[in-house]
Structure formats: C-alpha cells, structure tokens
GROMACS .gro file of C-alpha atoms in nm:
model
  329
    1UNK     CA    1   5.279  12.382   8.813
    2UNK     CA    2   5.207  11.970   8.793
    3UNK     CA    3   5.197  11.788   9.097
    4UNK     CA    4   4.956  11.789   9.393
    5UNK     CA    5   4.822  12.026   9.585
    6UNK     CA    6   4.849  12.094   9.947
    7UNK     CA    7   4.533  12.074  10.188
    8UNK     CA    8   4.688  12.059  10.570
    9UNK     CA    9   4.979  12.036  10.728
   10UNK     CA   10   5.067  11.929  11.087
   11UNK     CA   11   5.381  11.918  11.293
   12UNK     CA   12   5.528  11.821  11.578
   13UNK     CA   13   5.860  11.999  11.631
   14UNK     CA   14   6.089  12.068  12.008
   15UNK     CA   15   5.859  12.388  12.002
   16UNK     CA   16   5.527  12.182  12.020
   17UNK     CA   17   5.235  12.122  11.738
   18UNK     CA   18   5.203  12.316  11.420
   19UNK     CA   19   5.082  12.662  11.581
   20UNK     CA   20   5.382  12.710  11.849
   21UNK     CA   21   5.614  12.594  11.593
   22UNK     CA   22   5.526  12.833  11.326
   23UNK     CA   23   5.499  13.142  11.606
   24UNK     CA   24   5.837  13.020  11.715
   25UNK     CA   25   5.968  13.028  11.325
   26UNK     CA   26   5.795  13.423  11.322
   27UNK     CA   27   6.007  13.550  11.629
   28UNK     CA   28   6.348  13.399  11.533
   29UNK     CA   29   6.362  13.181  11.873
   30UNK     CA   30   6.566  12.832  11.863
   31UNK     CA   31   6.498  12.502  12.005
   32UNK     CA   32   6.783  12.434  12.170
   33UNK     CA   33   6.834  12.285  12.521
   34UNK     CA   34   7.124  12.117  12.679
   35UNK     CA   35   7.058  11.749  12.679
   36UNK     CA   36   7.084  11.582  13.041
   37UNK     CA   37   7.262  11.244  12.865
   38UNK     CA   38   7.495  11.372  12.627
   39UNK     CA   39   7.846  11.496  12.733
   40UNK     CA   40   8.121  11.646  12.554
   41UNK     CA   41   8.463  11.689  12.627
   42UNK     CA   42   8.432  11.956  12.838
   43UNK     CA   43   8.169  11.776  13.066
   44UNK     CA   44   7.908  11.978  13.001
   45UNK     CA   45   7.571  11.908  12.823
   46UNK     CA   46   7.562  11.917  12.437
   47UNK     CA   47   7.289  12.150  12.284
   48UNK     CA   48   7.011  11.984  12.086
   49UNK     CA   49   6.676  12.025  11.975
   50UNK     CA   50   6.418  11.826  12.183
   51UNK     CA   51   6.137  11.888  12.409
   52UNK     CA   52   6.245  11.855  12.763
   53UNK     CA   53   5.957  11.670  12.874
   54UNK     CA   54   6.131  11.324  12.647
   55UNK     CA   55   6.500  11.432  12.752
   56UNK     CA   56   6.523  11.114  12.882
   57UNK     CA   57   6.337  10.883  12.676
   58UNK     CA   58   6.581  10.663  12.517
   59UNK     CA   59   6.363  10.442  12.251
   60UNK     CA   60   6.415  10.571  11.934
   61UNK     CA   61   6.050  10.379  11.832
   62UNK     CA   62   5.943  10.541  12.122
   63UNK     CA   63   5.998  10.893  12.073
   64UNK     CA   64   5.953  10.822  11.671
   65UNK     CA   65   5.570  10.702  11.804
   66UNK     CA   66   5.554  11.027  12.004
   67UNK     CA   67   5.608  11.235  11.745
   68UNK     CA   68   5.416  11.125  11.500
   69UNK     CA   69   5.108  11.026  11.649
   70UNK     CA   70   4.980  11.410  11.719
   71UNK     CA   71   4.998  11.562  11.405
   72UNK     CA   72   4.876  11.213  11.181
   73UNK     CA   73   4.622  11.219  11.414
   74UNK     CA   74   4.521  11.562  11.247
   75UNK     CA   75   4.563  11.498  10.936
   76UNK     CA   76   4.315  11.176  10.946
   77UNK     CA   77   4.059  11.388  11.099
   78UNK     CA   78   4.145  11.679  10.851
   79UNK     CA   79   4.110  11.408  10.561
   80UNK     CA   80   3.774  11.319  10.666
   81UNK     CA   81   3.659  11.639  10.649
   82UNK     CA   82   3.746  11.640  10.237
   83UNK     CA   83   3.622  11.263  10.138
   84UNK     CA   84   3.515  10.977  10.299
   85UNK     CA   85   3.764  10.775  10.159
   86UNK     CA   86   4.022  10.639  10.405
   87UNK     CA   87   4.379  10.821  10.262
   88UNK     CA   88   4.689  10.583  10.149
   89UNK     CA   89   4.967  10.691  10.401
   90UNK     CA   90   5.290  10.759  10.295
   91UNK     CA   91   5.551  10.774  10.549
   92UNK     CA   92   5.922  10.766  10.567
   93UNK     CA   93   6.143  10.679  10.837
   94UNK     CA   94   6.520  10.696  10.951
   95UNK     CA   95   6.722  10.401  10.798
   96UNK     CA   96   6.897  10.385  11.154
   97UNK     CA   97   6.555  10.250  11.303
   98UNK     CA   98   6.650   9.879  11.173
   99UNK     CA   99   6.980   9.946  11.262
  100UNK     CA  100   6.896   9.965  11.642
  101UNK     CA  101   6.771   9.613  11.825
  102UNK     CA  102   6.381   9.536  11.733
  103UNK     CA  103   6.315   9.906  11.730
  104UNK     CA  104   6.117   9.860  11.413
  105UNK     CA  105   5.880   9.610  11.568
  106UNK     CA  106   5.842   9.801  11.853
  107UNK     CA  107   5.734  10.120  11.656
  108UNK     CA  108   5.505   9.878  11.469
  109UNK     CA  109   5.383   9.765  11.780
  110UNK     CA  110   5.344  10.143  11.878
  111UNK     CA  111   5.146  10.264  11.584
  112UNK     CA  112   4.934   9.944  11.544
  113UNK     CA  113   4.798  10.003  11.903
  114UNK     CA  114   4.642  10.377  11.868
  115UNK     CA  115   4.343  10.413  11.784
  116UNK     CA  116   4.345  10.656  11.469
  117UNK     CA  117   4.132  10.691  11.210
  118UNK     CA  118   4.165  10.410  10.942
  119UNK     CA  119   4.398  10.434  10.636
  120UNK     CA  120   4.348  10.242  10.320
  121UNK     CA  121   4.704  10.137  10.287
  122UNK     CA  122   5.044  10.244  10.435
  123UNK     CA  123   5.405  10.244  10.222
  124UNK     CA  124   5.699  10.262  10.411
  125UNK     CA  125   6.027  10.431  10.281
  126UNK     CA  126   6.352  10.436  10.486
  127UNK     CA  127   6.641  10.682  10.460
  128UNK     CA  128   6.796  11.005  10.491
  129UNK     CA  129   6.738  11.341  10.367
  130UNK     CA  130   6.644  11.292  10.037
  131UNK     CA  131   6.363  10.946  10.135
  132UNK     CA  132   6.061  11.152  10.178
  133UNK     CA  133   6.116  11.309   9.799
  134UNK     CA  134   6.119  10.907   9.682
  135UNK     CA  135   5.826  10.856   9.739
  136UNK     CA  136   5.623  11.136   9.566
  137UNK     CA  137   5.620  10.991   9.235
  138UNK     CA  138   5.433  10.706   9.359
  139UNK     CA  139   5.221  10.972   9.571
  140UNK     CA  140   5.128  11.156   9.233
  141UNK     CA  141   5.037  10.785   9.091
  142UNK     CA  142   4.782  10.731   9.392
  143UNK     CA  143   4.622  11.058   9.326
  144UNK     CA  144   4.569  10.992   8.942
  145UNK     CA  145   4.373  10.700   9.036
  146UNK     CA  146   4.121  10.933   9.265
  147UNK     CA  147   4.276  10.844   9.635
  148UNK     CA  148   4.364  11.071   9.883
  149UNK     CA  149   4.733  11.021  10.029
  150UNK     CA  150   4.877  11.149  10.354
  151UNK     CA  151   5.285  11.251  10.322
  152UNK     CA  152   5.487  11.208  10.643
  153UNK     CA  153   5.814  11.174  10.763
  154UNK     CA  154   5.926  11.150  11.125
  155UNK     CA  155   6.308  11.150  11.272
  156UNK     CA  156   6.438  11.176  11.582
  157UNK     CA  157   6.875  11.209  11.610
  158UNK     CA  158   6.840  11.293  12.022
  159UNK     CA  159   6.728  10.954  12.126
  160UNK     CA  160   7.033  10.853  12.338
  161UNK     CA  161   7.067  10.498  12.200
  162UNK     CA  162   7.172  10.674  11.884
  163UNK     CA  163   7.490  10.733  12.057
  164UNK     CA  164   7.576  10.440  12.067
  165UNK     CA  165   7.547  10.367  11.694
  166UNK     CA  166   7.917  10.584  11.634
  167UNK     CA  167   7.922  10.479  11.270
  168UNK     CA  168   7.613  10.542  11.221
  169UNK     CA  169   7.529  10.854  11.318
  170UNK     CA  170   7.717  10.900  11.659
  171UNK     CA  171   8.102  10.987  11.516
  172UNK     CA  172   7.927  11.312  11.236
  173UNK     CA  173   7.696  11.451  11.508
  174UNK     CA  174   7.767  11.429  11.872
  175UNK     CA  175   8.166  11.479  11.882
  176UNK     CA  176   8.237  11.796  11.978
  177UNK     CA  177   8.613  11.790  11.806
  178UNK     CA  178   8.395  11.784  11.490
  179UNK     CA  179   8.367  12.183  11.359
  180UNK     CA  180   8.059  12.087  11.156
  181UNK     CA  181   7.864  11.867  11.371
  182UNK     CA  182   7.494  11.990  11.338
  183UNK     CA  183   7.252  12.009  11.636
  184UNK     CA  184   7.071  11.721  11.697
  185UNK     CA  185   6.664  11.741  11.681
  186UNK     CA  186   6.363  11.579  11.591
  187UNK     CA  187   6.099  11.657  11.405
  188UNK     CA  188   5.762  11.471  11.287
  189UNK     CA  189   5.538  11.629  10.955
  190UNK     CA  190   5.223  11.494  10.787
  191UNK     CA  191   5.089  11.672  10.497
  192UNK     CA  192   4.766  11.579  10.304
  193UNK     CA  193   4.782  11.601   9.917
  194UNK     CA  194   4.522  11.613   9.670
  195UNK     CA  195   4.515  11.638   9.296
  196UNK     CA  196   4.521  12.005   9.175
  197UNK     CA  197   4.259  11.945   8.917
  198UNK     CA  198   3.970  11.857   9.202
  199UNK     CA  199   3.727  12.024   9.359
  200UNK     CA  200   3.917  12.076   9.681
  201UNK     CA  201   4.220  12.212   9.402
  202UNK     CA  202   4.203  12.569   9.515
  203UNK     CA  203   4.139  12.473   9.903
  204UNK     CA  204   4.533  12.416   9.888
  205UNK     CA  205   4.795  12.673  10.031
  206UNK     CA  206   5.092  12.544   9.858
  207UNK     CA  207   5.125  12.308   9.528
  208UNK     CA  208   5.447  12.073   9.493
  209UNK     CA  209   5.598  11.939   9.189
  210UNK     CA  210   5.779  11.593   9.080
  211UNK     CA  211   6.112  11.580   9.239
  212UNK     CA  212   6.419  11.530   9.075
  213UNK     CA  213   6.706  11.355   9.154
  214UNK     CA  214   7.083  11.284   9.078
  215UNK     CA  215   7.440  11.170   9.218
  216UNK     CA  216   7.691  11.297   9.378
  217UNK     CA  217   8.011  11.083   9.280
  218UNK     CA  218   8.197  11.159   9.615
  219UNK     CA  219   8.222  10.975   9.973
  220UNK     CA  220   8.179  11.258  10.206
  221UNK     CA  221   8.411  11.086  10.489
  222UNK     CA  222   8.710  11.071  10.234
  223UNK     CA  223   8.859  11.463  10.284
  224UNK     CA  224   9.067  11.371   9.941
  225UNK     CA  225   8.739  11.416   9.762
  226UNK     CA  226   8.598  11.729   9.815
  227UNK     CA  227   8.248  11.748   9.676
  228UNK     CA  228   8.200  11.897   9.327
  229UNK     CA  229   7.813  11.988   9.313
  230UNK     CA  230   7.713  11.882   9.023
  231UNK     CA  231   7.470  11.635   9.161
  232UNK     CA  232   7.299  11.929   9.322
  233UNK     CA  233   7.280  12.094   9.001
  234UNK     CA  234   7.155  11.866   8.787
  235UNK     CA  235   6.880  11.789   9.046
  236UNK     CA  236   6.817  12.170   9.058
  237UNK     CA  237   6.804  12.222   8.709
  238UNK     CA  238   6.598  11.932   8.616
  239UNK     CA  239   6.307  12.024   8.918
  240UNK     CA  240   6.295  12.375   8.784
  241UNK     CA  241   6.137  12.451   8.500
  242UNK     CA  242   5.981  12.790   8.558
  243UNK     CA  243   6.090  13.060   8.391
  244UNK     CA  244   6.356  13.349   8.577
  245UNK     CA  245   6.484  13.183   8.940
  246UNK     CA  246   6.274  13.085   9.218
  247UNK     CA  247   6.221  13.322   9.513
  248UNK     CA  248   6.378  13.155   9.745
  249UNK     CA  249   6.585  12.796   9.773
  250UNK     CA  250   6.471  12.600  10.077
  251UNK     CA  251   6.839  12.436  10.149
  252UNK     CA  252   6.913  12.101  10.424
  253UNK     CA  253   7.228  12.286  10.504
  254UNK     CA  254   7.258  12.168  10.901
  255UNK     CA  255   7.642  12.220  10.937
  256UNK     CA  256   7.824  11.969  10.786
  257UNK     CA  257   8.056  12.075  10.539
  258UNK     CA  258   7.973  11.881  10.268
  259UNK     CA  259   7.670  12.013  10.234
  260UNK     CA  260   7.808  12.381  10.276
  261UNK     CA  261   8.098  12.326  10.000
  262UNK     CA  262   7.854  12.210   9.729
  263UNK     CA  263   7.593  12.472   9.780
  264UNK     CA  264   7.819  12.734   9.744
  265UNK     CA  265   7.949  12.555   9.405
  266UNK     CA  266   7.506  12.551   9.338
  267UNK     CA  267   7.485  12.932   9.449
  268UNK     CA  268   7.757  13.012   9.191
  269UNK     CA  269   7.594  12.877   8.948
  270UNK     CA  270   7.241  12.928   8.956
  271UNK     CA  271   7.009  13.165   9.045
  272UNK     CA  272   7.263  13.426   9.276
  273UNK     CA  273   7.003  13.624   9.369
  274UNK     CA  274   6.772  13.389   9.582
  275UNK     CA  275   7.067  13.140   9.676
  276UNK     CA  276   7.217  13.439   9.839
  277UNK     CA  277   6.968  13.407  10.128
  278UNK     CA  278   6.826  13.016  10.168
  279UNK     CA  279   6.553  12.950  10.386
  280UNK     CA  280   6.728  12.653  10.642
  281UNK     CA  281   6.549  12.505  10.901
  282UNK     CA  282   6.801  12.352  11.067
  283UNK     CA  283   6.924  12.701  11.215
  284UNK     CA  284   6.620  12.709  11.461
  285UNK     CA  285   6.519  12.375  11.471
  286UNK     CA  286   6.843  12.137  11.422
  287UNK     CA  287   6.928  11.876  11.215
  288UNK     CA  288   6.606  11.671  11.163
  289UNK     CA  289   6.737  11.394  10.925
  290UNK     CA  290   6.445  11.222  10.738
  291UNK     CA  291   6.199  11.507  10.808
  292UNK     CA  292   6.403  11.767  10.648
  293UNK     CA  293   6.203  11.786  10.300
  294UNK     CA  294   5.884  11.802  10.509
  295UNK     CA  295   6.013  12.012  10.765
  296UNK     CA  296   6.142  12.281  10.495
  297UNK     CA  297   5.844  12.353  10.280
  298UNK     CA  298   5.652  12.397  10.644
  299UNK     CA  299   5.909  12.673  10.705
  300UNK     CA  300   5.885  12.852  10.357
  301UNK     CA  301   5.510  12.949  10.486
  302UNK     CA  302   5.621  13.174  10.683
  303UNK     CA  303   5.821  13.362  10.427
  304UNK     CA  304   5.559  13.391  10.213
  305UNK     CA  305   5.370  13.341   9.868
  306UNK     CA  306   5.613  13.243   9.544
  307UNK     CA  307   5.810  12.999   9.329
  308UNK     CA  308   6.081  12.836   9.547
  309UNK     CA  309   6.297  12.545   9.549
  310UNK     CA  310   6.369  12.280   9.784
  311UNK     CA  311   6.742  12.076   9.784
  312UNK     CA  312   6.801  11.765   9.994
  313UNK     CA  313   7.169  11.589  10.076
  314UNK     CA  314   7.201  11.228  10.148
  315UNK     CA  315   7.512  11.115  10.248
  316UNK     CA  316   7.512  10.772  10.041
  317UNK     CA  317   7.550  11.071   9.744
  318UNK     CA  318   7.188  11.088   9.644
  319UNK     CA  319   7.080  11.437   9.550
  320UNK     CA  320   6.736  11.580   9.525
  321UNK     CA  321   6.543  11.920   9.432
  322UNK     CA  322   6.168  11.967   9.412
  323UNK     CA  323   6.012  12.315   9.310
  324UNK     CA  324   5.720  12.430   9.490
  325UNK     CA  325   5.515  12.716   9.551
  326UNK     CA  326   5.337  12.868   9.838
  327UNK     CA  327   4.995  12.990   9.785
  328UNK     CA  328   4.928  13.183  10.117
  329UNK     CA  329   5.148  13.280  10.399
   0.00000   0.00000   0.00000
C-alpha cells in the first residue's frame, strides 16, 4: 500500500489518554455520563460522552484547547525522538468553532500560549466528518519533500454553548423527540506520519492510503430524499484497490439515519462479509464529529492486524473512504 506510514498515536478521549482509552475499547465499557446542563423533556440529564471533571466548562475553545494539548504534546516529544526536524502540523477543527462568538481567537490565544515543542508550520482545515481525510493529500505532499507531519483533529459536541447553536448542531443532536440523535462526545487524536520508504518505514504499526472522495446528491434534512449511497460507493470503490474485501470497514455510523440508510445500500453492495460487522466508534465513545476519521483507525488497533476500510459522512453530502491497514494490534 502507498501512503504514509504510522509512527505514534495519542488520544485524548471521555476515558482519559491513549492507554485508558484503548483498555476501555478491550472491555466493551462506554463513556457515557449524564450531563449536569443538558435537559430533555423528561427533566432529566441527557447522556453524553465527556469527562466529568469539564461537565461544566462551557468554551468550546476551551475544552477544544483541553483536549488537544495532552496528546500533541506527545506526539512533539515522540517526533523528536525520530528527527530533529520540527514536524508541519496538520490539524482540523469543527466548522462550528467560527460559528460561535471569537471562539477561534480564543483557541488561538489558547494554543499560542503553551509551551510545546516547536512546529515548522501549522495548516488548518475546518469541517465535519470527512475534514481530517482533506487534508492527507497535502500530508503525503509534505512527506515527499522529506518533512515530518503531525495529523490531528480535535471536536468537542458537549460544550453547552453548542446548544445554543439549534441549526447548527443543537436541533440533530440534543432533542430527545429525535429517534436518531447520536450521543454527544468529544474526542482529540494526533498521529505522526512518515514516508513508508524511510528508515523509520517499518517502525510504523499501521500504513494509510490516499483518500477518496465523492457526493452524495441528497439534503439529509429533506425526508422526500432519502439517501441513495452511491456517494459512499464510489468513495469506497475508488480507496480500495486491494484485491478480495477488506477485513473489516471502520464506519462513522453515530445514529443518524442517514448515515444508517446508505450503509446498508454500501453493505449490499460491496464486500457482505466484512460490512456485516463494522468497527464504529461512536457506540462506546459517541458522536465525535471532526475526530471521527482519527478516532476510527485508533479503534481498528484493537481488532487487530489486516486490510480495512474507513468511510466518513458529512452532512453538506461530501463522502469519503480511505483504506488502511494495521500492522500490529
């Protein structure tokens, strides 16, 4: 497989950094709490996926900072250990942080005040499910020219000011009339990439390929237009190329039912066998927005070595698949 490799990986999830997550992920446990601020009809507390100690932090820069902060700060000090060469940071964020009032300054402000090891550059991406996967061609470009590059994504949906935002993101997630509303998390993931070919090639426990990606002709709030999955496919089939099916699909499906309705038309398709059974993250850990991508292939190590692919949803109808495979579990 083409691509980059994979040197380290870091999280911060609602079960903590990268080794109580992944324990968590072993035993089958969920992240779920009731949240102190959000209500539902019944006047009890919604579930959603956060650590209680920021229940009540209500900055989305702020618990975006938070979350991020722990595992880039490992990756920078894991990247020092492979070349001396300050790493390019790539990092996409939720779209709804310019949406909320000088919440991206703030998180600028944030960032710019910890004192973390230098970078050479930093690229910023905003989005949904599918923003993280935009940026890996110009990822792959970096590493062709010889410089390291850290991959991250951070996204928090259970900052409470997000409530407030009901077109947003507040009406398809915190309602409890709606029978599909995912559970709210967070998540933050920083992974740092290298070129196969290099010395440091065979270090790696998992390589990634060049995403692919397509559209999905439908508006998911207009119920007269069910959702056809041919986007999906297309993506799929383009970002596999192997040979046979993959061993497993590594699927964004959080609850909502468009998602649901055009992977079933994708597991009817293509590859039965391992669609049967997709690896989703979002069943422990909750709907994690821009993370997702990240957040998925760091869930796939646990279920060991093989071929798999990974699908992402965005709701503006952008659809994206990227094969991968895991070297070690």
């Amino acid at each position: 497989m083409t691509g980059a490799a994979v040197l380290f990986g870091a999280l911060e999830t609602p079960f903590g950094d990268t080794e109580a997550t992944l324990a968590a992920l072993r035993f089958g446990a969920n992240a779920f709490h009731r949240h102190p601020v959000f209500i539902g009809q019944d006047g009890r507390p919604l579930k959603a996926g956060f650590n209680p100690a920021r229940a009540q932090a209500s900055d989305l820069a702020r618990r975006l900072h938070a979350l991020l902060v722990p595992p880039l700060y490992a990756a920078l000090d894991a990247a020092r250990d492979f070349s001396p060469e300050p790493p390019v940071l790539l990092l996409a964020l939720p779209a709804c942080l310019r949406a909320l009032p000088r919440q991206d300054r703030l998180f600028a402000e944030l960032m710019q005040r910890e004192a973390l090891p230098p970078v050479r550059a930093v690229e910023i991406v905003t989005g949904d499910h599918a923003a993280a996967l935009r940026v890996l061609p110009r990822a792959f470009e970096l590493l062709a020219q010889g410089h390291g590059v850290l991959w991250a994504a951070v996204d928090s949906l259970v900052a409470p000011a997000l409530q407030d935002l009901d077109g947003l993101q507040g009406a398809r997630i915190f309602v409890p009339a709606n029978p599909y509303a995912p559970v709210p998390s967070e998540a933050a993931c920083v992974f740092l990439l290298s070129a196969p070919e290099t010395e440091f090639g065979p270090d790696a426990f998992m390589r990634i390929g060049m995403p692919a990606f397509a559209c999905e002709p439908f508006a998911p709030k207009d119920p007269s237009r069910p959702p056809l999955g041919k986007g999906l496919e297309e993506a799929a089939k383009a970002a596999w190329r192997a040979p046979g099916s993959p061993e497993r699909i590594v699927s964004d499906l959080n609850g909502e039912r468009f998602r649901a309705e055009e992977y079933g038309v994708l597991a009817r398709s293509l590859w039965t066998r391992a669609a049967s059974l997709p690896v989703c993250p979002a069943v422990l850990l909750g709907e994690t927005g821009t993370a997702s991508p990240l957040l998925g292939l760091s869930c796939a190590i646990s279920e060991g070595p093989g071929g798999s692919l990974l699908l992402q949803s965005d709701r503006s109808g952008e659809r994206a698949a990227m094969a991968f495979q895991c070297i070690v579990s």
